[in-house]
Coordinates of C-alpha atoms in Angstrom, one line a residue:
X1 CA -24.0 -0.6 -33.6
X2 CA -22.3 2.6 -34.1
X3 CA -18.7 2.6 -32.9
X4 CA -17.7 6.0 -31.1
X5 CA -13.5 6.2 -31.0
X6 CA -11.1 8.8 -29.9
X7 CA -7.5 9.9 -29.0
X8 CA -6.8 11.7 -25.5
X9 CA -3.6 12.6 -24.2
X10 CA -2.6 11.5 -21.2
X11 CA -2.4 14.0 -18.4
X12 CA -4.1 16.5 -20.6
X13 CA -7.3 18.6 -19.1
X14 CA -10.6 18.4 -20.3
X15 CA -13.7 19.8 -20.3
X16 CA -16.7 18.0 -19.5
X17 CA -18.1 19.4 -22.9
X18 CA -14.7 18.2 -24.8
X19 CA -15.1 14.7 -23.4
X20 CA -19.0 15.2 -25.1
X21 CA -17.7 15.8 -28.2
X22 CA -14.9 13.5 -28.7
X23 CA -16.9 10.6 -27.8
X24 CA -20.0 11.7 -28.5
X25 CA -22.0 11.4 -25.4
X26 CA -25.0 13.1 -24.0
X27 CA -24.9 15.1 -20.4
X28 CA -26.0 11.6 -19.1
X29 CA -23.5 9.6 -20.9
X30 CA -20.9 11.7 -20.2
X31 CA -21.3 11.6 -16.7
X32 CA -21.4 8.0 -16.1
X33 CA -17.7 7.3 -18.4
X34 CA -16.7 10.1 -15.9
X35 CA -17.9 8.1 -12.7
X36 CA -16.9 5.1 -14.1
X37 CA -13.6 5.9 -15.4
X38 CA -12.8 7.5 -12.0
X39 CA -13.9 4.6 -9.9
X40 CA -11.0 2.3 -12.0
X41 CA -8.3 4.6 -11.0
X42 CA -7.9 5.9 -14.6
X43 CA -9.5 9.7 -14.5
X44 CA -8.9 12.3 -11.9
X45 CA -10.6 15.8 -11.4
X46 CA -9.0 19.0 -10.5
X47 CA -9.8 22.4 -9.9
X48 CA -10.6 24.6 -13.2
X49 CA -8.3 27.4 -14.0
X50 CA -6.5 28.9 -16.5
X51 CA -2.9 28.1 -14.9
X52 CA -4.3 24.3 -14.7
X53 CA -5.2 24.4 -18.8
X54 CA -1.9 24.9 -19.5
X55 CA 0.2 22.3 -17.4
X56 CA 0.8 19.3 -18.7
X57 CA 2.2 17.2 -15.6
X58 CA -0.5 17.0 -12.0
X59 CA 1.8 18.2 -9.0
X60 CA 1.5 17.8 -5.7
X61 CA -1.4 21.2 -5.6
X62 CA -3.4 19.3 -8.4
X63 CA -6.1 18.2 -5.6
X64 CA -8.4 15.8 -6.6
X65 CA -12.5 16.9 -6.4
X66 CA -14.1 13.9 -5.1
X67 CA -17.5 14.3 -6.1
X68 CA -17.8 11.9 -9.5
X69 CA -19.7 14.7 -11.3
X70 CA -19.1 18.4 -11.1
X71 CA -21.4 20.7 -12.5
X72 CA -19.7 21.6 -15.8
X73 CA -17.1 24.1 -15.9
X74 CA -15.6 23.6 -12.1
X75 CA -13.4 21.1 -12.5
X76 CA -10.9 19.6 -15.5
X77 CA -10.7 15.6 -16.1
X78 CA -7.1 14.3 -16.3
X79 CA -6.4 10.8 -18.1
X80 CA -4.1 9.3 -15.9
X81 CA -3.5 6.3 -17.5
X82 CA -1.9 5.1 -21.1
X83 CA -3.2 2.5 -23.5
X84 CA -6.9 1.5 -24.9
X85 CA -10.2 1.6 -23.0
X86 CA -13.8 0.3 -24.0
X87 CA -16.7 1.4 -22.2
X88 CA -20.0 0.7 -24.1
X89 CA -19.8 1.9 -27.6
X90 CA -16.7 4.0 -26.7
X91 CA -13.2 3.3 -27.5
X92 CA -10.0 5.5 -25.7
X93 CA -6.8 5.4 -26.7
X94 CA -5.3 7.7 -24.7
X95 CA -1.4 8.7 -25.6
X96 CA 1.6 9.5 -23.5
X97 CA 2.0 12.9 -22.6
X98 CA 4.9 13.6 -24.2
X99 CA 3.5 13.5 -27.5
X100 CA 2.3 17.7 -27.3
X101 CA 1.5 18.1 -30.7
X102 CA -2.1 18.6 -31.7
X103 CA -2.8 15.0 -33.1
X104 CA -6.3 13.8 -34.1
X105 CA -5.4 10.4 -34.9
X106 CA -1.5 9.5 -33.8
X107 CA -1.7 5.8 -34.9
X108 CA 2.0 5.5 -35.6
X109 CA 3.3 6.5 -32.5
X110 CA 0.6 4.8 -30.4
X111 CA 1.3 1.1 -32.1
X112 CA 4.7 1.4 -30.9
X113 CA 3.3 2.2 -27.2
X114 CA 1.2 -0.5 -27.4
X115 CA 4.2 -3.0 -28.9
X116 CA 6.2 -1.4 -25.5
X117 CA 3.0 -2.4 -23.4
X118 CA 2.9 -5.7 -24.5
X119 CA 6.8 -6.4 -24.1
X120 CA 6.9 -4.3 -20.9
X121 CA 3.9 -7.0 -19.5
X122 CA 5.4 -10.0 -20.9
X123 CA 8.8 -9.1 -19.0
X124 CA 6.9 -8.8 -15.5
X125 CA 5.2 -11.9 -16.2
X126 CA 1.9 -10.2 -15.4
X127 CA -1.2 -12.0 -14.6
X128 CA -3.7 -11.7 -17.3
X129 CA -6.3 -9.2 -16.0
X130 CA -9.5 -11.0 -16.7
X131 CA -11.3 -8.5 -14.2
X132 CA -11.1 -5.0 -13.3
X133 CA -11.6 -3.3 -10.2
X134 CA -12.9 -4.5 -7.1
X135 CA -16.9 -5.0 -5.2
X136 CA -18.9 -3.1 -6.9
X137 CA -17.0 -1.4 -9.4
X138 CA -15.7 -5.1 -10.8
X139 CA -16.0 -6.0 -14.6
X140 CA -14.9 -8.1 -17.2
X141 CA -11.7 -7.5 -18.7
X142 CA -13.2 -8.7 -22.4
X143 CA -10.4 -6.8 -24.1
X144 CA -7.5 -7.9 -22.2
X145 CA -8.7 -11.8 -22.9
X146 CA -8.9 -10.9 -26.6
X147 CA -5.8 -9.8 -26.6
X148 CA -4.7 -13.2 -24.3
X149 CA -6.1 -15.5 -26.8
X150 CA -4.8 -14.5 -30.2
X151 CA -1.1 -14.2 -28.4
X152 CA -1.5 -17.7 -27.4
X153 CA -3.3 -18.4 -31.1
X154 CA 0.1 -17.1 -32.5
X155 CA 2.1 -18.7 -30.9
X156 CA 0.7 -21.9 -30.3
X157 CA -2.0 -22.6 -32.4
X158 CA -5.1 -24.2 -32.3
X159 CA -6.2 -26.4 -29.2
X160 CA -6.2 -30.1 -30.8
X161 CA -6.3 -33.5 -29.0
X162 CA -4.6 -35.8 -30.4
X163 CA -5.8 -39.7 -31.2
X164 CA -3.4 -42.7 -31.5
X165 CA -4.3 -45.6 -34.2
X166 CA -2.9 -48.5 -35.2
X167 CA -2.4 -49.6 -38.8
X168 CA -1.2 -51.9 -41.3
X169 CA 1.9 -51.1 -43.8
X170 CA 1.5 -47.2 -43.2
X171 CA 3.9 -44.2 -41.7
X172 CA 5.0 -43.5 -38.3
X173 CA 6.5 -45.7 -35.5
X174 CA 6.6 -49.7 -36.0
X175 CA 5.2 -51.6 -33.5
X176 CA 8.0 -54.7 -33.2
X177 CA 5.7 -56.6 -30.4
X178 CA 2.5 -56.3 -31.9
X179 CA 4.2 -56.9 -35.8
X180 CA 6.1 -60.0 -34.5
X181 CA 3.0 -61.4 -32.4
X182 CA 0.4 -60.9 -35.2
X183 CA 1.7 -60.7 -38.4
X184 CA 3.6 -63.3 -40.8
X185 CA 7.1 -64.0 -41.1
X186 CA 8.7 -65.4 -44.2
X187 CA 12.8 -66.6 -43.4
X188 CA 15.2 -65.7 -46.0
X189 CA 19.3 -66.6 -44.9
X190 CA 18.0 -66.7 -41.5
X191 CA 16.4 -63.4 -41.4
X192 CA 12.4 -62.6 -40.7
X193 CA 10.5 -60.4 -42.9
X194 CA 7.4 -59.4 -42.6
X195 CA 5.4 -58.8 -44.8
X196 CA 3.2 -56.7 -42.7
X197 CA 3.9 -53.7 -40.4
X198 CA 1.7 -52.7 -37.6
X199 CA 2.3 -49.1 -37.2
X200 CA 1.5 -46.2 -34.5
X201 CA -0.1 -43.0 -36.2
X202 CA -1.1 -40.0 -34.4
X203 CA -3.7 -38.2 -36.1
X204 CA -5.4 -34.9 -35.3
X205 CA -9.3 -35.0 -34.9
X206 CA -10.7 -32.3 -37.0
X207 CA -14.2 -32.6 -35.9
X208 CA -13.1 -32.5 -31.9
X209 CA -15.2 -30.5 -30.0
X210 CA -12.8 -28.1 -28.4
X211 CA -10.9 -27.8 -31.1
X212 CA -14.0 -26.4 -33.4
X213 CA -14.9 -24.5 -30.2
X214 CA -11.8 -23.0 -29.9
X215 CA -11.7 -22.0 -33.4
X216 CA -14.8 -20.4 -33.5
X217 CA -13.8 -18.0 -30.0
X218 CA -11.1 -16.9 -31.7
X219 CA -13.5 -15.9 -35.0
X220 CA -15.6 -14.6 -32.4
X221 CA -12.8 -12.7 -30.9
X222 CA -11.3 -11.6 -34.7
X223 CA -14.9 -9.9 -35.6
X224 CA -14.8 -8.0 -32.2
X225 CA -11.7 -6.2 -32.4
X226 CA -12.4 -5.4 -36.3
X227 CA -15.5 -4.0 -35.8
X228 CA -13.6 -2.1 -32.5
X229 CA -11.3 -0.8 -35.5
X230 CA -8.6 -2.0 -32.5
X231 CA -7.2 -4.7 -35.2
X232 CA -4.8 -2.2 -36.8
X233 CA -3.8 -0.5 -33.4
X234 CA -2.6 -4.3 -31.9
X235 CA -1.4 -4.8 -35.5
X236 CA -2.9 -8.2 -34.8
X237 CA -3.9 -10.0 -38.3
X238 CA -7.9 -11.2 -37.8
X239 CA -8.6 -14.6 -39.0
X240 CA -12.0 -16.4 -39.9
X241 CA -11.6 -20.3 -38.5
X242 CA -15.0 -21.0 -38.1
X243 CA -18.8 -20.7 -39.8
X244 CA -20.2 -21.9 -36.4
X245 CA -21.8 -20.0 -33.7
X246 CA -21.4 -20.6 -29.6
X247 CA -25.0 -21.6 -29.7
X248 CA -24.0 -24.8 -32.4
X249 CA -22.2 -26.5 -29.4
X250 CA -24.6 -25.9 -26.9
X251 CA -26.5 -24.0 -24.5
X252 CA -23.6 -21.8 -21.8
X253 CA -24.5 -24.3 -19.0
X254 CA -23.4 -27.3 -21.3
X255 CA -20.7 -25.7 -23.2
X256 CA -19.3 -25.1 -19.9
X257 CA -19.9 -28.7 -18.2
X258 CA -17.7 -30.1 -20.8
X259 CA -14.9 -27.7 -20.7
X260 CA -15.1 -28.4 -17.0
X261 CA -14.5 -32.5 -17.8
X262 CA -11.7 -31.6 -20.3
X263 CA -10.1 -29.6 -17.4
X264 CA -9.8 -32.6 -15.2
X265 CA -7.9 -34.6 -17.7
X266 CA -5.7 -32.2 -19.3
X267 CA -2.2 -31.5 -17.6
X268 CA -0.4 -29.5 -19.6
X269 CA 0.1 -26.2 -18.4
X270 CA -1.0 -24.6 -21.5
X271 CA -3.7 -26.2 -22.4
X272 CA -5.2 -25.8 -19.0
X273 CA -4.4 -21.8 -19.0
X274 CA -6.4 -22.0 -22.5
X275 CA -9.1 -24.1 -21.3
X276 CA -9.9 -22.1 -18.2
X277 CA -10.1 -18.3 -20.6
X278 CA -12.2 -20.1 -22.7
X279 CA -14.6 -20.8 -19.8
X280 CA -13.8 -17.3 -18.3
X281 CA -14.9 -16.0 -21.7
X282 CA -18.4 -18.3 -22.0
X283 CA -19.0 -18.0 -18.8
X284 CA -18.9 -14.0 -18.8
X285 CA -21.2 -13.9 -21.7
X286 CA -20.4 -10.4 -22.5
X287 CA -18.7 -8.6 -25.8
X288 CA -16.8 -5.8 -26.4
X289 CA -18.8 -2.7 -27.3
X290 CA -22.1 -4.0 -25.7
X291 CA -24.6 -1.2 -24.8
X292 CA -23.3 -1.1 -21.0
X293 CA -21.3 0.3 -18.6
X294 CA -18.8 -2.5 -18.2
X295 CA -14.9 -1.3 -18.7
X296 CA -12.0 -3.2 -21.0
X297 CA -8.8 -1.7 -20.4
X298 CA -5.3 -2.6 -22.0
X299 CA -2.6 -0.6 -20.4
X300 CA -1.2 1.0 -17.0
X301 CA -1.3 4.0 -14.6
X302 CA 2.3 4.1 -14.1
X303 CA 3.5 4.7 -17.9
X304 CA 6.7 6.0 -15.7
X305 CA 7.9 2.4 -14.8
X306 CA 7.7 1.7 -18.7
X307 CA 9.7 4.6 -19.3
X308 CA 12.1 3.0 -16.6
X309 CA 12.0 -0.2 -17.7
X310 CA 13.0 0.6 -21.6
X311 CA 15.8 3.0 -20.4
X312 CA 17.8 0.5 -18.6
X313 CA 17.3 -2.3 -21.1
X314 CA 18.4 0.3 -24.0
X315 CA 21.8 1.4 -21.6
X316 CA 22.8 -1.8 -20.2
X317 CA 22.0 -1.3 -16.6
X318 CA 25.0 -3.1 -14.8
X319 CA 23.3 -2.4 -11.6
X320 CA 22.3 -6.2 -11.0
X321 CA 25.8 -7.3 -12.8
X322 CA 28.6 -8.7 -10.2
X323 CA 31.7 -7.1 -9.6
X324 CA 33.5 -9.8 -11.2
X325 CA 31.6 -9.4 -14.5
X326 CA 32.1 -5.8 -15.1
X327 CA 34.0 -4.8 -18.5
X328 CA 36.2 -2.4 -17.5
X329 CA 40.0 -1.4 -18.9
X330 CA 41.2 -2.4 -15.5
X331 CA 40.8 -5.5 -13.4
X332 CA 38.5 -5.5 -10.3
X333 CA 40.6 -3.4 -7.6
X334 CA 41.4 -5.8 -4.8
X335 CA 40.0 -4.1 -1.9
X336 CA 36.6 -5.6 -4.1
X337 CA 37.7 -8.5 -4.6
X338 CA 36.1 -10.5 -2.1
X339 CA 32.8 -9.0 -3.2
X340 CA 33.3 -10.1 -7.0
X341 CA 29.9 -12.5 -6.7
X342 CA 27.8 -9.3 -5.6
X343 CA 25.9 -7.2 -7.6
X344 CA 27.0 -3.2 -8.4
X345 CA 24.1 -2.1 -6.3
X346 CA 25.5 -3.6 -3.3
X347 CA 27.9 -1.3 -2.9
X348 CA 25.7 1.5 -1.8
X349 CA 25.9 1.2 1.9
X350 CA 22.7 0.8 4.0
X351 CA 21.6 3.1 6.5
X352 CA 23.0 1.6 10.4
X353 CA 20.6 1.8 13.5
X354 CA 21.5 1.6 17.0
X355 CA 19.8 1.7 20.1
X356 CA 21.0 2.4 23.7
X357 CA 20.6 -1.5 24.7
X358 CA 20.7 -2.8 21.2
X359 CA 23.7 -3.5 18.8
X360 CA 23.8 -2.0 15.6
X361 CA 22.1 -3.2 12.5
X362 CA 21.4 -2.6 8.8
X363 CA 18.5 -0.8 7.8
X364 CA 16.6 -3.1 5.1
X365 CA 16.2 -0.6 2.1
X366 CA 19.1 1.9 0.6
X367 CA 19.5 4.5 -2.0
X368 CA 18.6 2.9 -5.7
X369 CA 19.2 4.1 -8.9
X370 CA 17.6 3.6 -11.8
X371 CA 20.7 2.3 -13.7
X372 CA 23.8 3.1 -13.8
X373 CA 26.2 2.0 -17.1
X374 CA 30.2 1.5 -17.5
X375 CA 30.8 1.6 -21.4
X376 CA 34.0 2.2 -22.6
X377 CA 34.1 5.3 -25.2
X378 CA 37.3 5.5 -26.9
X379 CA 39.5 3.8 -24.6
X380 CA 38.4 5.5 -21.6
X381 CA 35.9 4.0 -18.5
X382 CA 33.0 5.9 -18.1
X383 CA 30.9 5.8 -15.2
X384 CA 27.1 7.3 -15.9
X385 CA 24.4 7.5 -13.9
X386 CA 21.3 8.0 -15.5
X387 CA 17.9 8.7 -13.6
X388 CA 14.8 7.8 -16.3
X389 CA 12.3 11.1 -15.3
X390 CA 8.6 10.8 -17.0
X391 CA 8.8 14.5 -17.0
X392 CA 7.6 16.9 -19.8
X393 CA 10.1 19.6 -18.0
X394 CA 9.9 23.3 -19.3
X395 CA 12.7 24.9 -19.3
X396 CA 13.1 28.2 -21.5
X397 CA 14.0 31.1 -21.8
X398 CA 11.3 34.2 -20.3
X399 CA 9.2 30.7 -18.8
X400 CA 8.5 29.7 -15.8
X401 CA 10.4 26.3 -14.3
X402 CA 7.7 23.7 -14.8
X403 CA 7.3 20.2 -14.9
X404 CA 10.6 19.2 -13.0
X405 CA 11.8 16.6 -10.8
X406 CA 11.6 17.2 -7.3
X407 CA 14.5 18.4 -4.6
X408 CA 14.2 14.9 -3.5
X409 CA 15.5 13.6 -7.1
X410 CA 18.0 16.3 -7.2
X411 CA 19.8 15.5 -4.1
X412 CA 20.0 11.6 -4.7
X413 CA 21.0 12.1 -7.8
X414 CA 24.5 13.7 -6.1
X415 CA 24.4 10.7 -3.6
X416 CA 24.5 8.2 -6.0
X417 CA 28.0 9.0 -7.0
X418 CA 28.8 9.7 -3.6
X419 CA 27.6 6.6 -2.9
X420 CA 30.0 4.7 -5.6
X421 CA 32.8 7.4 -5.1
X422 CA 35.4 4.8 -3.8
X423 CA 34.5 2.0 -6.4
X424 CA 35.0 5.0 -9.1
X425 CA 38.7 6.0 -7.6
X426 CA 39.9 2.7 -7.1
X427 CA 39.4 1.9 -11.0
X428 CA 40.9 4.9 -11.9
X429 CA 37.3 6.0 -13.5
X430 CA 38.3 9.9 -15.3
X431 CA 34.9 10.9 -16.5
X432 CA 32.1 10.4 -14.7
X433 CA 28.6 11.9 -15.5
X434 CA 24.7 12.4 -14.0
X435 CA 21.8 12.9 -16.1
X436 CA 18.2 12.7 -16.4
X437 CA 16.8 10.7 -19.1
X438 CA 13.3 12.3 -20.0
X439 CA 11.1 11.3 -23.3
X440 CA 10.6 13.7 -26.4
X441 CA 8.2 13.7 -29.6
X442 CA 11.4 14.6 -31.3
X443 CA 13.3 13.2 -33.7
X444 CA 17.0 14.2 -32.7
X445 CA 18.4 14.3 -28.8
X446 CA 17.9 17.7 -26.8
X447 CA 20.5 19.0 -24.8
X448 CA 17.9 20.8 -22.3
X449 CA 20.3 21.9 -19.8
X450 CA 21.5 21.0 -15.9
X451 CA 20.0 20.9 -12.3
X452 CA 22.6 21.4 -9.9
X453 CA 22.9 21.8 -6.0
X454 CA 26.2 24.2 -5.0
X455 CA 26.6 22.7 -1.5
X456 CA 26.8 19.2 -3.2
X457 CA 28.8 20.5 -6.0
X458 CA 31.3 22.0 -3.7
X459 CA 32.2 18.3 -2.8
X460 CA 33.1 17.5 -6.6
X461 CA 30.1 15.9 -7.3
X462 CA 28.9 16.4 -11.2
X463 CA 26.1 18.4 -11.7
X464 CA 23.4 16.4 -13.6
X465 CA 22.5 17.4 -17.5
X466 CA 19.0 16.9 -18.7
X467 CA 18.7 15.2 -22.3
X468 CA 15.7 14.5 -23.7
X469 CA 15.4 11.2 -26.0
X470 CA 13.5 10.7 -28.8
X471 CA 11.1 8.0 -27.2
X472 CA 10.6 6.4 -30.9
X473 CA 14.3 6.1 -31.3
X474 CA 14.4 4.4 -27.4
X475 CA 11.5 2.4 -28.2
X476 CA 13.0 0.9 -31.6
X477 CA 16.2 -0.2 -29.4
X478 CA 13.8 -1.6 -26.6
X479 CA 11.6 -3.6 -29.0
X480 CA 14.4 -5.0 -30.7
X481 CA 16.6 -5.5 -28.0
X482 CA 19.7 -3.8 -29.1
X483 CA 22.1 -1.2 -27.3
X484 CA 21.8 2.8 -27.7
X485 CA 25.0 4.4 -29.0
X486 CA 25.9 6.0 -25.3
X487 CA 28.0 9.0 -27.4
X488 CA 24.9 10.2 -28.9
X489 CA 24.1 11.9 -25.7
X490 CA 27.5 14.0 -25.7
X491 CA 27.8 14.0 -22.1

């Protein structure tokens, strides 16, 4: 089978004829990935026009055409979504958006999005998704249980069950009640030796059914993503375990009885979790790149929580760090004392609601910012408030403002120091600082410029600066779990 794959950017428009070509489809092909791909959540269409060619963010005017298949030309396909995607034949890999540069084949930076994708899921302890979608529109997830079983394969191994035997002079434990019941004692000063030893051996069946079965899934599995040419993009090294074929241990009903009997006498958690993909897998009896319309995905529609996610691991978000375990140059001012055991975002009061015949109470959400760090930079307490924004903002000289956050981020932005204003007098906190954290293709941090509010910076509150950050340079620090040197931003 031939193997169609291509790179599109997320958040990009298309043509229906440039979707043709990059995956090589017919007018009928074409439109099914289209119907399909919308029915998942993972395409939109919008109006055609020239303005909408050249944006590179969908706003709040970007209304979706509902009808899965406009005739070509009146509306643009949008890739809202970031990470792989098999339909058929077909693989997507479909980039972030902030990578603008024409790229044909960005394997470099997309293995490090993928890397992020796999930390960022393991950190929300995410169900596997063995299916997509919902009623009609449900299919098997084949990629992401790849993906499932050679993590576990690396990390745990091969499924074995283990066999206990009994023998005579050989290594392992010694079996004092059997040896001394069984075996003959010569006496020497008053001392029994034996002169054999019954000992217990555990010893790994080779031949075990589930163990050669498992073995030759994950062969399976390896030949699948090669011939996907997905093997290099997962950086996940391919093995060859087994010679043997599904069909050598049975027809699908059988295969599956006895994975069903293993499953009621297996309690370990991982086993069990292993056991049941396998006869999610069998069961399915469907491959990756099979002649259909089914749909693999590996990835998310909301690459902005990612974005969120690695910016507060990379500058030590102390919003969920108590009072009492803040490293400041001053101790913990006493009027917060008695809050030391609660969290930095605690402070930001709740909104209060009271009726005529009802007392006051708290409302059960409040402002929350994305992070907010206290690093000390030469000496002096800093207090920074950062908002991560998944924006590809444009903002030059004799262009248009495009691509920026909203009025709405603006002005909470301001109320987030507000919020903390008494925390940041009572420690004696000189410099404080807002700014929006938005991802570059670059390789070197981008002063871009400020958003600021003059009725809210009339009260003294900062105005907020815009950096962009290189997001290879954030992601190295994510991956690897280390700290980003907070003076690189110059604030």
């Amino acid at each position: 089978m031939k193997i169609f794959s291509g790179y599109v950017r997320e958040q990009k428009r298309y043509t229906k004829n440039e979707l043709k070509h990059i995956f090589s489809f017919d007018e009928v092909g074409v439109e099914k990935l289209i119907k399909s791909l919308k029915a998942y959540g993972v395409l939109k269409s919008v109006k055609n026009s020239n303005a909408q060619l050249e944006m590179s963010d969908l706003t709040d005017e970007d209304i979706e055409i509902t009808n899965e298949t406009a005739v070509s030309g009146d509306c643009l396909y949008v890739f809202t979504y970031v990470g792989v995607i098999t339909f058929g034949s077909r693989v997507i890999k479909v980039y972030p958006k902030y990578l603008l540069s024409k790229r044909e084949d960005p394997v470099k930076e997309m293995k490090q999005v993928i890397k992020v994708l796999e930390r960022y899921s393991n950190s929300e302890e995410q169900i596997i998704n063995i299916f997509n979608g919902d009623g009609d529109n449900r299919s098997f997830n084949i990629l992401a249980v790849i993906l499932f079983f050679f993590k576990d394969y690396h990390e745990y191994g091969i499924y074995t069950n283990n066999e206990d035997i009994v023998e005579v002079n050989g290594e392992g434990e010694i079996l004092w009640g059997k040896t001394i019941d069984e075996s003959f004692a010569m006496i020497e000063d008053n001392r029994p030796y034996y002169m054999e030893l019954y000992i217990r051996k555990t010893v790994v069946d080779d031949m075990d059914y589930f163990k050669r079965l498992h073995e030759c899934v994950i062969t399976e599995c390896s030949r699948q993503l090669r011939d996907a040419q997905l093997d290099t993009l997962f950086d996940i090294d391919t093995v060859e375990l087994s010679e043997e074929s599904l069909s050598d241990f049975g027809d699908k009903d059988y295969i599956l009885e006895r994975l069903h009997k293993e499953l009621n006498i297996q309690f370990n958690t991982r086993r069990q979790i292993l056991l049941k993909t396998i006869y999610t897998y069998i069961s399915q009896d469907k491959r990756m790149l099979e002649e259909n319309d089914g749909i693999s995905m590996f990835g998310t529609t909301a690459y902005h929580a990612v974005w969120e996610k690695v910016c507060a691991a990379v500058f030590d978000n102390k919003l969920n760090t108590t009072l009492g375990q803040l490293k400041m140059s001053v101790p913990l001012a006493e009027e917060f004392r008695s809050k030391s055991k609660e969290p930095l975002i605690n402070i930001i009061e709740k909104p209060k609601w009271k009726g005529n015949a009802m007392e006051e109470q708290d409302a059960a959400d409040t402002l929350i910012p994305d992070l907010v760090s206290i690093p000390q930079i030469d000496g002096t307490d800093y207090f920074l408030i950062f908002d991560a924004k998944y924006y590809n903002i444009q903002l030059e000289k004799g262009k248009s403002l495009r691509n920026n956050p909203g009025v709405g981020d603006v002005t909470k932005q301001y109320l987030y120091q507000l919020a903390y204003r008494n925390f940041i007098k009572a420690h004696n906190i000189a410099v404080v600082k807002n700014c929006f954290l938005m991802p570059t293709e670059k390789d070197e941090i981008i002063k871009k410029g400020t958003a600021r509010m003059p009725m809210l910076e009339a009260l003294g509150l900062e105005n907020i600066q815009i950096r962009l950050i290189p997001a290879s340079l954030m992601y190295e620090h994510y991956l690897t779990q280390k700290k980003i040197d907070i003076g690189l931003l110059e604030l």
